[in-house]
Coordinates of C-alpha atoms in Angstrom, one line a residue:
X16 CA 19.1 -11.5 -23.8
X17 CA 17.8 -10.6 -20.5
X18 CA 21.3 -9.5 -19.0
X19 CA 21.9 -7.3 -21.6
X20 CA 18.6 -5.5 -21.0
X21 CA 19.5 -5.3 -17.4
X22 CA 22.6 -4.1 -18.1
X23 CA 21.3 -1.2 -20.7
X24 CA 18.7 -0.3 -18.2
X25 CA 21.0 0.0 -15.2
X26 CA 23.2 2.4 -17.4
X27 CA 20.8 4.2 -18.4
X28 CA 19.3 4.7 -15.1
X29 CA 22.8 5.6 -14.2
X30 CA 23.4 8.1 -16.6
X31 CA 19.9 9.7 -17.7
X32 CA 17.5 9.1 -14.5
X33 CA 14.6 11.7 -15.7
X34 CA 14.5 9.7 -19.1
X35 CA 14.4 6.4 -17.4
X36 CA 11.7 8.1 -15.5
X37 CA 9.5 8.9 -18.9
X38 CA 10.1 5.9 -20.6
X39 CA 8.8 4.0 -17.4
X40 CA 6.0 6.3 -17.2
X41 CA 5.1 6.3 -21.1
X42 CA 5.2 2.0 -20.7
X43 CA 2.8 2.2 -18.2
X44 CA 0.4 4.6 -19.9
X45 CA 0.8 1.5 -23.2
X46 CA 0.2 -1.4 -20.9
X47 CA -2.5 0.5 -19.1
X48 CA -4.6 1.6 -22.8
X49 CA -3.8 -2.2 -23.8
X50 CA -4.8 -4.2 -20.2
X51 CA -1.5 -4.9 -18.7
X52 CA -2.7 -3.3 -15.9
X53 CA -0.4 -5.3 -13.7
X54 CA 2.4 -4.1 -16.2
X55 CA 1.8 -1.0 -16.2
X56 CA 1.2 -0.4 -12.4
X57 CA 4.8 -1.7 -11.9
X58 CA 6.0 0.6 -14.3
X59 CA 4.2 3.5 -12.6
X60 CA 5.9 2.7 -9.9
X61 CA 9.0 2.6 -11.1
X62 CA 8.8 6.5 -12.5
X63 CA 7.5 7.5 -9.3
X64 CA 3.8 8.3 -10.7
X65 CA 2.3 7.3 -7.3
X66 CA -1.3 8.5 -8.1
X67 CA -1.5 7.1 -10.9
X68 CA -0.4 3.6 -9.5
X69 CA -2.7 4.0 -6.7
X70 CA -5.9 5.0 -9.1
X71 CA -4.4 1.7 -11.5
X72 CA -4.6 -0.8 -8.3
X73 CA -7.9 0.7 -6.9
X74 CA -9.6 -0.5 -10.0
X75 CA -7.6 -3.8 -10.0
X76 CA -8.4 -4.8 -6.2
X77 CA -11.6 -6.1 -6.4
X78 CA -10.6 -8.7 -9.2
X79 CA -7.3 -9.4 -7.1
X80 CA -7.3 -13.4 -5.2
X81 CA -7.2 -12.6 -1.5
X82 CA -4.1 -14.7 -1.5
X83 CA -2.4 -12.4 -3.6
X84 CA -1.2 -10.5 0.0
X85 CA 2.5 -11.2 -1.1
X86 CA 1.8 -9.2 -4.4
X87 CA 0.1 -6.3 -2.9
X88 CA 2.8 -6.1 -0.1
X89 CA 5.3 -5.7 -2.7
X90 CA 3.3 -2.8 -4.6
X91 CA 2.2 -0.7 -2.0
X92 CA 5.8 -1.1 -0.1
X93 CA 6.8 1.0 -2.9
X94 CA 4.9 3.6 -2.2
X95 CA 6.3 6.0 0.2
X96 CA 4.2 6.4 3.8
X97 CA 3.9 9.9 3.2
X98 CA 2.4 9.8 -0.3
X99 CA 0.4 6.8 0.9
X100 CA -1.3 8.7 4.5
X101 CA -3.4 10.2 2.1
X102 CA -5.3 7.0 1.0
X103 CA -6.3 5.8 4.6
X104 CA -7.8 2.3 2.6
X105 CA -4.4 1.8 1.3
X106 CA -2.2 2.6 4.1
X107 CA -4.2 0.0 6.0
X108 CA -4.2 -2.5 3.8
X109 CA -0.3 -2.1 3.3
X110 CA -0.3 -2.9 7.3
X111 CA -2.5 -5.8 6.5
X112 CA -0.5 -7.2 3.9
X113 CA 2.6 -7.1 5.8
X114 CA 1.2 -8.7 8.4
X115 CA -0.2 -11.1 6.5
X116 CA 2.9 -11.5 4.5
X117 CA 5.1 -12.2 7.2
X118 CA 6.4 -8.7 8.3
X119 CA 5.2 -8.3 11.7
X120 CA 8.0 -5.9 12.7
X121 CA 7.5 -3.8 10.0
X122 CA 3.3 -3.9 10.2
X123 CA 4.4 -2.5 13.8
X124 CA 6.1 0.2 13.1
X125 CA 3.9 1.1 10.2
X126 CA 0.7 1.5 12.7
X127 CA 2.9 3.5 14.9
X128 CA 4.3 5.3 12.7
X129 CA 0.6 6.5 11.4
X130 CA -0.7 7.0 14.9
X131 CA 2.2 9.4 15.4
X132 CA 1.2 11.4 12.6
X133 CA -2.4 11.3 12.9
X134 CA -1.5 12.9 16.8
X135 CA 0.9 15.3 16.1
X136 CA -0.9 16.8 12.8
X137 CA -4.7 16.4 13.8
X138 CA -5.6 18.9 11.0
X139 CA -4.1 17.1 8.2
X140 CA -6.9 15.0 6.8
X141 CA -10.5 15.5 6.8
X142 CA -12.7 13.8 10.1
X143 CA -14.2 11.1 7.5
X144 CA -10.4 10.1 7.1
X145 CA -9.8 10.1 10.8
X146 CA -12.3 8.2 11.8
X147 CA -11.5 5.8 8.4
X148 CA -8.1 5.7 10.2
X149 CA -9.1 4.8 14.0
X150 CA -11.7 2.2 12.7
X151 CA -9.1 0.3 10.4
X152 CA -6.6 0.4 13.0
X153 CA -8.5 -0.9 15.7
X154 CA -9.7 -3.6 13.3
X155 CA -6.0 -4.6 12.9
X156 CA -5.3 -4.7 16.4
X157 CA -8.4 -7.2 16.8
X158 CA -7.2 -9.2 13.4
X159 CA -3.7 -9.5 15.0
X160 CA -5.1 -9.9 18.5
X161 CA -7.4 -12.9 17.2
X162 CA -4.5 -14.8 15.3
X163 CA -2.3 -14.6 18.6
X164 CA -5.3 -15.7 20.5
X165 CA -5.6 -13.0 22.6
X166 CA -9.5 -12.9 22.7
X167 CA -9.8 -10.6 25.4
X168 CA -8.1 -7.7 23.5
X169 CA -10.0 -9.0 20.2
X170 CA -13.0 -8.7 22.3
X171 CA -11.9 -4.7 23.3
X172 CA -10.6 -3.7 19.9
X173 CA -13.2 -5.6 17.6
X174 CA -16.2 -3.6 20.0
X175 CA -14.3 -0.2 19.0
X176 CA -13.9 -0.8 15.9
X177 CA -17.5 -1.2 15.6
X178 CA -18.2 1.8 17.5
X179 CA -16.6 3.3 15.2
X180 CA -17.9 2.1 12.1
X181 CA -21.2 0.1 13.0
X182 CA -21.4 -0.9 9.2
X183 CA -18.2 -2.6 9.1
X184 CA -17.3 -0.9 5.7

């Protein structure tokens, strides 16, 4: 029965974290070698294994709906901010899909929270991941400043963003 299993697993986790850890970790690898993918990224999560989740859902994007915001909210939010600075794609897209999902607050501070960083530790990330950075965030300014209909800061963010990255990529 599913209570049971919850209640085994919640003592478990109580009483042997760094097992509960492998055997999350050892799922994942299973569901991962026999296509669960979406199986076994939630189980990387769960032990922690970060790059591996984030390796697991940059194969899995491109076949992901683009409704599926909710869903990739929910993963990435799992993933600390400062294991997920380090992936510029997916810390943006983890601003996108709380935005999109509803979390406007925490988009916010998100976006803040990144330009912080990026000013008070320039030398962190290479200038290909800076400029990754300014473009996406200027493209969420114009994104949010288009939904609230506030064309005239679309207009100035959407021309930077494209200054920045005349491809759109």
């Amino acid at each position: 029965h599913h209570l049971f299993q919850e209640f085994l697993s919640m003592q478990l986790q109580l009483s042997e974290p760094e097992q509960m850890k492998s055997l999350h970790e050892a799922a994942g690898r299973w569901f991962e070698r026999n296509g669960f993918e979406q199986e076994a990224l939630e189980h990387y999560l769960s032990s922690g294994h970060y790059e591996r989740a984030l390796r697991l859902l940059e194969r899995m994007l491109p076949l992901m709906p683009n409704y599926e915001w909710t869903v990739l909210h929910r993963w990435l939010n799992r993933i600390p901010d400062s294991e997920l600075f380090n992936k510029p794609t997916f810390f943006l897209m983890n601003i996108a899909s709380l935005y999109l999902s509803g979390h406007i607050f925490e988009a916010t501070e998100k976006y803040w929270w990144v330009i912080d960083k990026l000013e008070k530790h320039p030398n962190l990330l290479s200038q290909k991941d800076k400029q990754h950075y300014g473009a996406g965030l200027d493209f969420l300014v114009a994104f949010r400043s288009f939904l609230e209909k506030d064309f005239e800061s679309f207009i100035e963010y959407a021309k930077r963003y494209l200054e920045q990255d005349p491809d759109g990529g």
